[in-house]
Coordinates of C-alpha atoms in Angstrom, one line a residue:
Chain Q
M1 CA 10.1 -30.4 18.4
T2 CA 6.5 -30.7 17.4
V3 CA 3.5 -31.6 19.3
E4 CA 2.0 -34.7 17.7
A5 CA -1.4 -34.9 19.3
T6 CA -2.4 -37.9 17.3
A7 CA -0.6 -39.7 14.5
R8 CA -2.5 -37.5 12.0
T9 CA -2.2 -34.1 13.7
Y10 CA 0.9 -32.0 13.2
T11 CA 1.6 -28.4 14.2
I12 CA 4.6 -26.2 14.8
T13 CA 5.6 -25.5 18.4
G14 CA 5.3 -22.0 19.9
P15 CA 3.2 -19.1 18.7
E16 CA 1.5 -19.0 15.3
P17 CA 3.6 -17.4 12.5
E18 CA 4.0 -13.7 12.6
L19 CA 2.0 -11.8 10.0
W20 CA 4.8 -9.8 8.4
Y21 CA 3.6 -7.2 5.9
R22 CA 4.4 -4.0 4.2
D23 CA 2.0 -2.3 1.7
L24 CA 4.3 -2.6 -1.3
I25 CA 5.4 -6.2 -0.8
S26 CA 3.9 -9.3 -2.4
C27 CA 3.0 -12.6 -0.8
L28 CA 6.5 -13.8 -1.6
Q29 CA 8.2 -11.4 0.8
A30 CA 5.4 -11.7 3.3
T31 CA 5.7 -15.5 3.6
C32 CA 9.5 -15.4 3.6
G33 CA 9.3 -12.6 6.2
S34 CA 7.2 -14.9 8.4
M35 CA 9.7 -17.7 8.0
L36 CA 12.6 -15.4 8.8
A37 CA 10.9 -14.0 11.9
R38 CA 10.3 -17.5 13.2
E39 CA 14.0 -18.3 12.7
G40 CA 14.8 -15.3 14.9
A41 CA 16.0 -13.0 12.1
D42 CA 14.8 -9.5 11.3
P43 CA 12.9 -9.9 8.0
L44 CA 13.6 -6.3 7.0
A45 CA 17.4 -6.6 7.6
V46 CA 17.5 -9.8 5.4
L47 CA 15.0 -9.1 2.7
G48 CA 15.9 -5.4 2.5
A49 CA 19.7 -5.8 2.5
G50 CA 20.1 -6.2 -1.3
W51 CA 19.0 -4.0 -4.2
Q52 CA 19.4 -4.9 -7.8
F53 CA 17.7 -4.8 -11.2
L54 CA 17.3 -8.1 -13.1
H55 CA 15.0 -8.8 -16.0
L56 CA 14.9 -12.2 -17.6
P57 CA 13.1 -12.0 -21.0
G58 CA 10.5 -14.7 -21.4
D59 CA 10.7 -15.8 -17.8
V60 CA 7.8 -13.8 -16.2
R61 CA 4.9 -15.9 -14.9
S62 CA 1.5 -14.6 -14.1
E63 CA 1.7 -15.1 -10.3
E64 CA 1.7 -12.7 -7.4
F65 CA 5.0 -14.4 -6.2
Y66 CA 7.0 -14.1 -9.4
Y67 CA 10.5 -13.0 -8.8
P68 CA 13.3 -12.9 -11.4
C69 CA 16.2 -15.2 -10.6
V70 CA 18.7 -17.5 -12.1
E71 CA 17.2 -21.1 -12.0
G72 CA 17.3 -22.4 -8.5
Q73 CA 18.7 -19.2 -7.0
L74 CA 15.5 -17.6 -5.6
G75 CA 17.0 -17.3 -2.1
R76 CA 20.0 -15.6 -3.4
A77 CA 17.9 -13.2 -5.5
L78 CA 15.7 -12.3 -2.5
A79 CA 18.6 -11.9 -0.1
P80 CA 21.9 -11.6 -2.0
H81 CA 23.9 -10.8 1.1
H82 CA 22.6 -13.6 3.3
D83 CA 22.6 -17.4 3.4
L84 CA 19.0 -17.7 2.4
S85 CA 17.8 -20.8 0.6
A86 CA 14.5 -21.0 -1.3
R87 CA 13.7 -24.1 -3.2
W88 CA 10.4 -25.1 -5.0
W89 CA 9.1 -28.6 -4.6
Q90 CA 6.0 -30.6 -5.3
P91 CA 4.6 -33.7 -3.5
A92 CA 6.4 -36.8 -4.9
D93 CA 3.5 -39.2 -4.3
E94 CA 0.1 -38.4 -5.9
G95 CA -1.4 -41.0 -3.5
D96 CA -0.2 -39.1 -0.4
V97 CA 0.2 -35.4 -1.2
W98 CA 0.5 -34.5 2.5
R99 CA 3.6 -36.7 3.2
E100 CA 6.2 -33.9 2.8
V101 CA 4.1 -31.4 4.6
R102 CA 3.7 -33.8 7.6
E103 CA 7.5 -34.4 7.6
R104 CA 8.3 -30.7 7.6
L105 CA 5.7 -29.8 10.3
A106 CA 7.0 -32.8 12.3
D107 CA 10.4 -31.2 12.0
D108 CA 8.9 -28.0 13.3
R109 CA 9.3 -26.2 10.0
L110 CA 6.7 -24.0 8.3
V111 CA 5.6 -24.8 4.8
I112 CA 5.0 -22.1 2.1
A113 CA 2.4 -23.3 -0.3
A114 CA 1.1 -21.9 -3.6
V115 CA -2.6 -21.6 -3.8
D116 CA -5.4 -20.3 -6.1
N117 CA -7.4 -17.6 -4.2
F118 CA -10.6 -18.6 -6.0
H119 CA -10.8 -21.7 -3.6
L120 CA -9.7 -20.1 -0.3
P121 CA -12.7 -19.0 1.9
F122 CA -10.7 -16.2 3.6
R123 CA -9.5 -14.5 0.4
P124 CA -11.5 -11.7 -1.1
A125 CA -11.4 -13.5 -4.5
Y126 CA -13.1 -16.6 -3.1
G127 CA -15.5 -18.0 -5.6
D128 CA -14.9 -15.1 -7.8
V129 CA -11.4 -14.6 -9.3
H130 CA -8.5 -17.0 -10.0
A131 CA -5.1 -15.8 -8.8
A132 CA -1.9 -17.5 -7.8
H133 CA -0.9 -16.6 -4.3
L134 CA 1.3 -17.9 -1.4
V135 CA 0.3 -18.8 2.2
V136 CA 2.1 -20.4 5.1
I137 CA 1.0 -23.8 6.4
Y138 CA 1.7 -24.1 10.2
G139 CA -0.5 -27.1 11.0
L140 CA -2.3 -30.1 9.6
D141 CA -5.1 -31.9 11.4
E142 CA -6.2 -34.8 9.3
T143 CA -8.4 -36.0 12.2
R144 CA -10.5 -32.8 12.1
G145 CA -10.0 -32.4 8.4
V146 CA -8.3 -28.9 8.5
V147 CA -5.1 -27.2 7.5
H148 CA -3.9 -24.3 9.6
V149 CA -2.9 -21.4 7.3
S150 CA -1.4 -18.0 7.9
D151 CA -1.6 -15.2 5.3
A152 CA -0.3 -11.7 6.1
M153 CA -1.8 -10.1 3.0
P154 CA -5.0 -8.1 3.7
P155 CA -7.3 -9.2 5.0
A156 CA -4.8 -10.9 7.2
F157 CA -5.8 -14.4 8.3
R158 CA -4.6 -17.1 10.6
G159 CA -6.7 -20.2 11.2
A160 CA -8.2 -23.4 9.9
V161 CA -9.2 -24.1 6.4
P162 CA -11.1 -27.4 5.5
I163 CA -8.6 -29.8 3.8
E164 CA -10.9 -30.3 0.9
E165 CA -11.0 -26.6 0.1
F166 CA -7.3 -26.2 0.6
L167 CA -6.7 -29.2 -1.8
R168 CA -8.8 -27.5 -4.5
S169 CA -6.8 -24.3 -4.1
W170 CA -3.4 -26.1 -3.9
G171 CA -4.1 -28.3 -6.8
S172 CA -5.9 -25.7 -9.0
A173 CA -5.2 -25.3 -12.7
N174 CA -5.7 -21.5 -12.0
P175 CA -7.3 -21.1 -15.4
T176 CA -7.3 -17.9 -17.4
D177 CA -9.6 -15.3 -15.7
A178 CA -10.6 -12.2 -17.5
Q179 CA -11.0 -10.5 -14.1
D180 CA -7.3 -11.0 -13.3
A181 CA -5.0 -11.0 -16.3
F182 CA -1.9 -10.7 -14.2
F183 CA -2.1 -13.6 -11.7
S184 CA -4.3 -16.2 -13.5
D185 CA -3.4 -18.7 -16.2
S186 CA -0.6 -20.3 -14.2
E187 CA -1.1 -23.8 -12.8
I188 CA -0.6 -24.1 -9.1
G189 CA 0.4 -27.7 -9.2
R190 CA 0.7 -28.2 -5.4
R191 CA 3.9 -26.2 -5.5
C192 CA 5.6 -25.5 -2.2
L193 CA 8.6 -23.4 -1.2
D194 CA 11.2 -24.4 1.3
V195 CA 12.8 -21.3 2.7
S196 CA 15.6 -21.5 5.3
L197 CA 18.3 -19.4 6.7
G198 CA 21.7 -21.1 6.8
A199 CA 23.6 -19.0 9.2
Q200 CA 22.0 -16.4 11.5
P201 CA 22.7 -12.9 10.1
A202 CA 25.5 -11.0 11.8
S203 CA 24.4 -7.8 13.5
L204 CA 24.1 -5.1 10.9
T205 CA 26.9 -2.6 11.3
P206 CA 27.8 0.4 9.2
E207 CA 30.8 -1.5 7.8
L208 CA 28.7 -4.5 6.9
L209 CA 26.0 -2.4 5.3
G210 CA 28.7 -0.4 3.4
G211 CA 29.9 -3.6 1.9
Y212 CA 26.4 -4.6 0.8
L213 CA 25.9 -1.2 -0.8
R214 CA 29.1 -1.2 -2.7
T215 CA 28.4 -4.6 -4.1
D216 CA 24.9 -3.5 -5.2
I217 CA 26.2 -0.3 -6.8
E218 CA 28.7 -2.3 -8.8
G219 CA 25.7 -4.4 -10.0
F220 CA 23.9 -1.3 -11.1
T221 CA 26.8 0.3 -12.8
T222 CA 28.5 -2.7 -14.5
E223 CA 27.2 -3.9 -17.8
T224 CA 26.8 -7.7 -18.1
S225 CA 25.4 -10.0 -20.7
A226 CA 22.2 -10.3 -18.7
R227 CA 19.7 -7.5 -18.2
T228 CA 21.1 -6.2 -14.9
G229 CA 21.7 -2.8 -13.5
L230 CA 20.9 0.5 -15.2
A231 CA 22.0 -0.9 -18.6
G232 CA 19.7 -3.9 -18.1
Y233 CA 16.9 -1.5 -17.2
D234 CA 17.4 0.4 -20.5
A235 CA 17.3 -2.9 -22.4
F236 CA 14.1 -3.9 -20.6
V237 CA 12.5 -0.6 -21.4
G238 CA 13.6 -0.8 -25.0
E239 CA 11.8 -4.1 -25.4
L240 CA 8.8 -2.8 -23.5
M241 CA 8.3 0.1 -25.8
E242 CA 8.9 -1.8 -28.9
R243 CA 6.3 -4.4 -28.0
C244 CA 3.8 -1.8 -26.8
R245 CA 4.1 0.0 -30.1
A246 CA 3.6 -3.3 -31.9
G247 CA 0.4 -3.8 -29.9
D248 CA 1.7 -6.8 -28.0
T249 CA -0.7 -7.2 -25.0
G250 CA 1.6 -9.8 -23.4
V251 CA 4.3 -7.3 -22.6
L252 CA 1.9 -5.3 -20.3
R253 CA 0.5 -8.4 -18.8
D254 CA 4.1 -9.3 -17.7
L255 CA 5.0 -5.8 -16.6
Y256 CA 2.6 -6.0 -13.6
P257 CA 4.1 -9.1 -11.8
F258 CA 7.7 -8.3 -12.8
G259 CA 7.3 -4.7 -11.6
W260 CA 5.9 -5.9 -8.3
A261 CA 9.1 -7.8 -7.6
M262 CA 11.3 -4.8 -8.4
Q263 CA 9.0 -2.5 -6.5
A264 CA 8.9 -4.6 -3.4
Q265 CA 12.6 -5.1 -3.3
A266 CA 13.2 -1.3 -3.6
S267 CA 10.7 -0.5 -0.9
L268 CA 12.3 -2.9 1.6
H269 CA 15.8 -1.7 0.8
G270 CA 14.8 1.9 1.1
E271 CA 13.1 1.3 4.4
L272 CA 16.1 -0.5 5.8
L273 CA 18.5 2.3 4.7
R274 CA 16.3 4.9 6.2
R275 CA 16.0 2.9 9.5
C276 CA 19.8 2.5 9.7
G277 CA 20.3 6.2 8.9
R278 CA 18.1 7.1 11.8
D279 CA 19.6 4.6 14.2
W280 CA 23.2 5.6 13.3
D281 CA 22.4 9.3 13.0
D282 CA 23.5 9.3 9.4
A283 CA 21.3 11.7 7.4
V284 CA 23.0 10.9 4.1
L285 CA 22.2 7.2 4.5
A286 CA 18.6 8.0 5.5
G287 CA 18.4 10.2 2.4
A288 CA 19.7 7.4 0.2
G289 CA 17.0 5.2 1.7
R290 CA 14.4 7.7 0.8
A291 CA 15.8 7.9 -2.8
V292 CA 15.5 4.2 -3.1
E293 CA 11.9 4.3 -1.9
T294 CA 11.3 6.9 -4.6
V295 CA 12.2 4.1 -7.1
A296 CA 9.6 1.9 -5.5
H297 CA 7.0 4.7 -5.8
A298 CA 7.9 5.4 -9.4
W299 CA 7.2 1.7 -10.2
T300 CA 3.6 2.4 -9.2
G301 CA 3.2 4.8 -12.2
L302 CA 4.7 2.3 -14.6
R303 CA 2.9 -0.8 -13.3
F304 CA -0.5 0.8 -13.1
T305 CA -0.3 2.6 -16.4
G306 CA 0.4 -0.7 -17.9
A307 CA -2.3 -2.5 -15.9
H308 CA -5.0 0.0 -16.9
G309 CA -3.9 0.1 -20.5
H310 CA -3.0 -3.6 -21.0
G311 CA -5.9 -4.0 -23.5
D312 CA -4.5 -1.4 -25.9
P313 CA -0.7 -1.2 -25.6
R314 CA -0.4 1.1 -28.6
A315 CA -2.7 3.7 -27.1
V316 CA -0.9 3.6 -23.7
A317 CA 2.6 3.6 -25.1
P318 CA 3.3 7.3 -24.7
D319 CA 2.3 7.1 -21.0
I320 CA 4.3 4.0 -20.5
E321 CA 7.3 5.8 -22.0
H322 CA 6.7 8.7 -19.7
H323 CA 6.7 6.6 -16.6
A324 CA 9.6 4.5 -17.8
T325 CA 11.6 7.8 -18.1
L326 CA 10.6 8.9 -14.6
L327 CA 11.6 5.5 -13.2
R328 CA 14.9 5.7 -15.0
A329 CA 15.6 9.1 -13.4
A330 CA 14.6 7.7 -10.0
Y331 CA 17.0 4.8 -10.4
A332 CA 19.8 7.2 -11.4
R333 CA 19.2 9.5 -8.5
A334 CA 19.0 6.6 -6.0
V335 CA 22.2 5.0 -7.3
D336 CA 23.9 8.4 -6.9
A337 CA 22.6 8.7 -3.4
V338 CA 23.6 5.2 -2.4
V339 CA 27.1 5.8 -3.8
A340 CA 27.4 8.8 -1.5
A341 CA 26.1 7.0 1.5
A342 CA 28.3 3.9 0.9
A343 CA 31.4 6.1 0.7
R344 CA 30.9 7.1 4.3
L345 CA 30.3 3.7 5.8
Chain G
M1 CA -7.5 19.1 15.9
I2 CA -6.7 22.6 17.1
I3 CA -9.4 25.2 17.8
R4 CA -8.6 28.9 18.2
N5 CA -10.5 31.2 20.4
V6 CA -11.6 34.7 19.5
N7 CA -8.2 36.2 20.5
G8 CA -6.3 33.8 18.4
T9 CA -5.0 31.7 21.2
A10 CA -4.5 28.1 20.2
I11 CA -6.5 25.8 22.3
R12 CA -6.2 22.1 21.9
A13 CA -9.8 21.6 22.8
G14 CA -10.4 19.1 20.1
K15 CA -7.6 16.8 21.2
V16 CA -8.8 17.1 24.8
I17 CA -12.3 16.3 23.8
G18 CA -11.2 13.5 21.5
A19 CA -9.1 11.9 24.2
W20 CA -11.9 12.1 26.7
A21 CA -14.3 10.8 24.2
E22 CA -12.0 7.8 23.5
R23 CA -11.7 7.1 27.2
M24 CA -15.4 6.8 27.4
T25 CA -15.3 3.7 25.3
D26 CA -14.2 1.9 28.4
G27 CA -15.7 4.0 31.1
P28 CA -19.3 4.8 31.9
T29 CA -19.0 8.6 32.4
L30 CA -16.6 11.5 32.3
G31 CA -15.2 12.6 35.6
T32 CA -16.4 15.9 37.0
P33 CA -13.1 17.7 36.6
G34 CA -13.0 16.6 33.0
L35 CA -16.4 18.0 32.3
L36 CA -15.6 21.3 34.0
R37 CA -12.5 21.7 31.9
L38 CA -14.5 20.8 28.8
E39 CA -17.2 23.3 29.6
M40 CA -14.5 26.0 30.2
V41 CA -12.9 25.4 26.9
L42 CA -16.2 25.4 25.1
S43 CA -17.2 28.6 26.9
E44 CA -14.0 30.2 25.6
A45 CA -14.9 29.1 22.2
G46 CA -18.3 30.6 22.8
N47 CA -20.5 27.9 21.5
L48 CA -22.0 24.5 22.2
T49 CA -21.7 24.6 26.0
E50 CA -25.3 23.7 26.3
N51 CA -24.8 20.5 24.5
L52 CA -22.2 19.3 26.9
V53 CA -23.9 19.8 30.3
P54 CA -23.2 16.7 32.4
S55 CA -25.7 14.1 31.3
T56 CA -27.2 11.2 33.0
R57 CA -27.6 9.5 29.6
S58 CA -25.5 6.6 28.3
A59 CA -21.8 6.7 27.7
W60 CA -22.5 6.2 24.1
H61 CA -24.8 9.2 24.0
Q62 CA -22.2 11.4 25.8
K63 CA -19.5 10.3 23.5
K64 CA -21.6 11.0 20.5
V65 CA -22.5 14.5 21.8
L66 CA -18.8 15.2 22.3
R67 CA -17.8 14.0 18.9
D68 CA -20.6 16.1 17.3
A69 CA -19.3 19.1 19.3
C70 CA -15.8 18.5 18.0
D71 CA -17.0 18.3 14.4
V72 CA -19.1 21.4 14.7
M73 CA -16.4 23.3 16.5
E74 CA -13.8 22.3 13.9
A75 CA -16.1 23.2 11.1
S76 CA -17.7 26.4 12.3
V77 CA -16.2 27.9 15.4
F78 CA -13.4 30.4 14.7
P79 CA -11.7 28.3 12.0
V80 CA -8.8 30.6 11.4
R81 CA -7.3 28.4 8.7
S82 CA -10.8 27.7 7.3
G83 CA -11.2 31.4 6.7
L84 CA -8.2 31.4 4.5
C85 CA -9.3 28.5 2.4
E86 CA -11.2 28.4 -0.8
T87 CA -12.5 25.1 -2.2
V88 CA -11.8 24.6 -5.9
D89 CA -14.5 23.4 -8.3
I90 CA -13.1 20.3 -10.1
S91 CA -16.4 18.9 -11.2
G92 CA -15.6 19.4 -14.9
H93 CA -12.6 17.1 -14.6
R94 CA -14.1 14.2 -12.8
N95 CA -13.6 11.0 -14.8
N96 CA -13.7 8.1 -12.4
T97 CA -16.1 6.5 -10.0
A98 CA -14.4 5.5 -6.7
V99 CA -17.4 5.2 -4.4
S100 CA -20.3 2.8 -4.7
A101 CA -23.3 1.8 -2.8
A102 CA -23.6 -1.6 -1.1
T103 CA -26.5 -2.3 -3.4
E104 CA -24.5 -1.6 -6.6
T105 CA -20.8 -2.4 -5.9
K106 CA -20.3 -3.0 -9.6
A107 CA -20.6 0.8 -10.2
G108 CA -17.3 1.5 -8.6
E109 CA -13.9 1.2 -10.4
F110 CA -11.3 3.0 -8.3
N111 CA -8.6 0.6 -9.2
V112 CA -7.8 -1.9 -11.9
W113 CA -9.6 -4.6 -10.0
R114 CA -12.8 -2.4 -9.9
N115 CA -12.7 -2.1 -6.1
S116 CA -14.3 0.9 -4.6
F117 CA -15.0 2.8 -1.4
A118 CA -18.3 2.1 0.4
A119 CA -20.5 5.2 0.3
E120 CA -22.1 4.4 3.7
Y121 CA -18.8 5.2 5.5
L122 CA -18.2 8.5 3.8
P123 CA -19.6 12.0 4.2
A124 CA -22.7 12.9 2.3
G125 CA -22.1 13.6 -1.4
G126 CA -21.7 17.4 -2.1
S127 CA -21.3 18.3 1.6
L128 CA -18.7 20.6 3.0
V129 CA -16.4 18.6 5.1
H130 CA -13.5 19.6 7.3
V131 CA -10.3 17.7 7.7
D132 CA -7.9 19.1 10.3
G133 CA -9.6 22.5 9.9
V134 CA -9.4 22.5 6.1
P135 CA -12.7 22.6 4.3
F136 CA -13.2 20.4 1.3
R137 CA -16.2 20.2 -1.0
F138 CA -16.9 16.4 -1.0
P139 CA -17.9 15.1 -4.4
P140 CA -21.4 13.9 -5.2
L141 CA -21.6 10.2 -4.6
C142 CA -23.3 7.4 -6.5
E143 CA -24.4 9.8 -9.3
G144 CA -21.5 9.2 -11.7
P145 CA -17.8 10.2 -11.6
D146 CA -16.7 11.3 -8.2
N147 CA -13.0 11.9 -8.6
V148 CA -10.3 13.0 -11.0
R149 CA -8.0 10.2 -12.0
C150 CA -4.9 12.0 -12.9
A151 CA -4.2 12.3 -16.7
G152 CA -2.5 15.7 -17.0
Q153 CA -5.7 17.8 -16.4
F154 CA -5.1 21.5 -16.0
I155 CA -7.2 23.0 -13.3
R156 CA -7.6 26.8 -13.4
V157 CA -7.8 28.5 -10.0
P158 CA -8.8 32.0 -9.0
E159 CA -5.6 34.0 -9.3
G160 CA -4.2 34.6 -5.9
H161 CA -1.3 34.2 -3.5
Y162 CA -1.5 30.9 -1.7
D163 CA 0.7 28.9 0.7
W164 CA -0.8 25.5 0.4
I165 CA -2.9 23.4 -2.0
H166 CA -4.8 20.9 0.1
V167 CA -5.7 17.7 -1.6
L168 CA -8.2 15.0 -0.8
A169 CA -6.8 12.0 -2.6
A170 CA -6.1 8.3 -2.7
S171 CA -3.8 6.1 -4.8
E172 CA -3.5 2.6 -6.1
R173 CA -0.4 1.8 -4.3
R174 CA 1.9 4.5 -3.0
S175 CA 2.5 7.2 -5.6
E176 CA 5.0 10.0 -5.8
D177 CA 4.6 12.3 -8.8
T178 CA 4.7 16.0 -9.6
V179 CA 2.1 18.7 -10.1
Q180 CA 3.0 21.8 -12.1
L181 CA 2.0 25.1 -10.7
N182 CA 1.4 27.9 -13.2
F183 CA 1.7 31.6 -12.1
A184 CA 0.3 34.8 -13.5
D185 CA 3.8 36.1 -14.3
G186 CA 4.5 33.2 -16.5
S187 CA 6.7 31.3 -14.0
V188 CA 6.1 27.6 -13.5
D189 CA 7.2 25.4 -10.6
A190 CA 7.0 21.6 -10.1
E191 CA 6.0 20.3 -6.7
A192 CA 5.7 16.8 -5.3
L193 CA 2.3 15.2 -4.9
R194 CA 2.7 12.2 -2.6
V195 CA -0.3 10.0 -1.9
S196 CA -0.4 6.7 0.1
D197 CA -2.2 3.6 -1.0
F198 CA -5.9 3.4 -0.4
W199 CA -5.7 -0.3 0.3
A200 CA -5.4 -1.1 4.0
A201 CA -2.2 0.9 4.1
P202 CA -0.5 3.4 6.5
A203 CA 0.0 7.1 5.8
W204 CA 3.4 6.5 4.3
F205 CA 3.9 10.2 3.4
G206 CA 2.6 11.6 6.6
E207 CA -0.8 12.5 5.4
I208 CA -3.9 12.7 7.6
K209 CA -6.4 9.9 7.2
A210 CA -9.4 11.9 6.1
F211 CA -12.0 9.3 5.6
E212 CA -12.1 5.5 5.8
S213 CA -14.4 3.0 4.4
L214 CA -14.2 0.1 6.8
V215 CA -15.1 -2.4 4.1
M216 CA -13.9 -2.7 0.5
H217 CA -16.4 -3.0 -2.3
Y218 CA -15.6 -5.7 -4.9
P219 CA -17.7 -5.9 -8.1
H220 CA -19.6 -8.9 -6.7
H221 CA -19.4 -8.5 -2.9
V222 CA -18.6 -6.4 0.1
Q223 CA -15.3 -7.4 1.7
R224 CA -14.9 -6.9 5.5
G225 CA -11.4 -6.6 6.9
I226 CA -9.9 -4.5 4.1
P227 CA -10.4 -0.7 4.7
A228 CA -10.3 1.8 1.9
V229 CA -8.6 5.1 2.9
M230 CA -8.9 8.6 1.6
W231 CA -6.0 10.9 2.5
A232 CA -5.6 14.6 3.2
Q233 CA -2.3 15.7 1.6
R234 CA -0.9 19.1 0.9
I235 CA 1.4 20.7 -1.7
P236 CA 3.4 23.8 -0.9
V237 CA 3.3 26.9 -3.0
T238 CA 6.7 28.5 -2.4
R239 CA 6.6 31.2 -5.1
R240 CA 5.2 34.5 -3.8
T241 CA 3.3 35.4 -6.8
G242 CA -0.2 34.8 -8.2
L243 CA -1.1 31.2 -8.8
T244 CA -3.4 30.6 -11.8
G245 CA -3.5 26.9 -12.4
I246 CA -2.5 23.4 -11.4
L247 CA -1.4 20.8 -13.9
L248 CA -2.1 17.3 -12.5
P249 CA 0.4 14.5 -13.2
R250 CA -0.1 11.9 -15.9
N251 CA -0.6 9.1 -13.4
V252 CA -3.6 6.9 -13.4
A253 CA -2.8 5.6 -10.0
V254 CA -3.5 8.9 -8.4
H255 CA -7.1 10.0 -7.7
V256 CA -8.1 13.5 -6.5
F257 CA -11.5 13.9 -4.8
A258 CA -11.3 17.5 -3.8
L259 CA -8.9 20.5 -3.9
T260 CA -8.7 23.5 -1.6
L261 CA -6.4 26.5 -1.8
Q262 CA -5.1 28.2 1.4
R263 CA -4.4 31.8 0.9
T264 CA -1.2 33.5 2.2
E265 CA -1.9 35.1 5.5
S266 CA -1.6 38.8 5.1

C-alpha cells in the first residue's frame, strides 16, 4: 500500500531504497540491487549467481547501463538462474508523462529511470558532461514539484530533485559530448525499466549453486552460433583486433560499456562464490570465486587501455592485444577453477 | 601502527594513542589512567613525553598533540622497519599528473575523465612520509608529472637482498597485473601487483589506505562526496639473491607514486 497524502503525491511505503553498491558495478546492477533488496532478496545472491560471456556485434549502446542480452531478455541475462524480469518502457502519453510512474508508486513499486547526468544537480557531471545513467524513483510530489530519487553510485544520493530538472534529464537527447565518448550520444527518451522478481529465491545451498555453476560452465565451453563462452570471447577479440588495426575508433568506444557489463558480472559472481566458500568452509569454492574476480580485474586493463587509446586504435592495438591475451588466460583459469569447485558441490 | 622500543619489544603505542585520540572526538578530555599509560609508553619510547603532559587546553588541541606524537613516533622513534627501507628514485619515469590544486583542477589527469587528487589533502610534495612504518618519498606536487602511469618502465634499483617492495599506488578501477623482478644472477620472477580503485572504493586487496583526498577534482569543479584514495601495497621478493630491477606492467590503469625497498633482515 502507498501513502497518498494528496491526489498528486505518491511515495513508496517503508524506508527509502537501499543504496546497494560495489566498486565494479554500474548503475544497472546498483538500481536492480536496490529493487531486489526491497523485495526481500539478497542482491548478491541473485545478480551474482550467473556468469557468462555474450557479445552481440552491433548491439552496444553508449550508456552506463548497457548489458548484452537477447531482445527482451535483460532480466534473464542479469540473473539467468532466477525469475527476474526486466522490461523497458516509455510513457505512452506525451501529455501526461508521469501517469505510469504514478501508477507504479501507487502500487508501492519503485521505478528505475534513465537520465542524463548533465541535468541532475546531485551528479558530478551536472552542467558539465552528458552521460546516460540510471536512478531509482521512489516518490513523486507534484504539489511541491519534486521527484524523490535514489542513486547508489558515488556520490550516493537520496532526496528530492525539482521536477523540471528531472524532466530535462529524463527527456534529454544526451547529445554527443567530447568529454564522455562512452556514455553520451544516446537519447534518453524517458525510458524506464520495470524490474521484478517473480518467485522469491530459494535459499542458496551447495547443491543449488553446484547446478548453477555446471550450467554456466557448459555455456563457457560449448560453442554456439552466437558469441558466447570462450569461443565467443575469441571471436569478439578477433573482431576487436581487426578493427583496431584498421583504425576504427568505434570499436574502442564500444569496448568500454560492453566491458563494464562483463566486468560487473564477473565481480559479483566471484564475490558470491568467495562468500559461499567461506560460509560453507569450502576453500576450493572460495578459490574459484577469487579466480572469477581475477577475470573482473583483467577487464580493467583491457577497458582502460581502450579508453585511453580510443582516439588512435592503431597505436594502441599492441597493448589491446596484450590485455586481451591476459583476460583470455584469466577466463581459462577461472573456468578451470569453477569446474573443480562445481564437481564438489 | 606498531612502535618498537629500544630493546625491540613491540609496543602497540600507536594504536593505543590512536584509539584514545579517536575517543576524544566525543569526550572533552582523556581520563587520568589513560594519560598515565600514555606517558609510560612514551617514556619507554624515550621521546615526546613533554608534549603529552596533561593539558587543560581543548579536546581538539589534545587530540592534535596526540596525533602529531603518533606521526613523529612512527616516523622517527626507533623505526625498526624504517631502518631496513630505502626509497627508490622514480623521478625519471614520472609521466602523469594525478594531483592538482583547487585553483587549477584542469591540470590533473589521473584517469580518462581527467579527475585528480586534491593537493590540499595530501602530504607536502617531496616530503618523506611514513605509512605503517614504511618511508616513502612523496612526489613533488603541482610542478608537473607526479606519478608513473605503468607502461612497462624498467626501474633499476641498488643491487641488494630485499624481502618486500613497498608501493604507493592507485588505480582506475581495481587492477591486478604483474611486475617482473630482475636479479643479478640473471633470474627473473613475476609477482602480482594488486591495486584497488582510487574512486571512493574499499581496499579490495587488503592494502593500507595511505592518503585520501576527501574531494575529487574534476576539470571544471571540485566534487565533494567522492574521495580519491592512494594505497600502500607491497610485493614480495621471494628469491634470495640480489634484486637489480623492477619491470612495471603495461597497464595504464595502474599509477605508482613512490617505491621503497625493504632489505632482508640479517
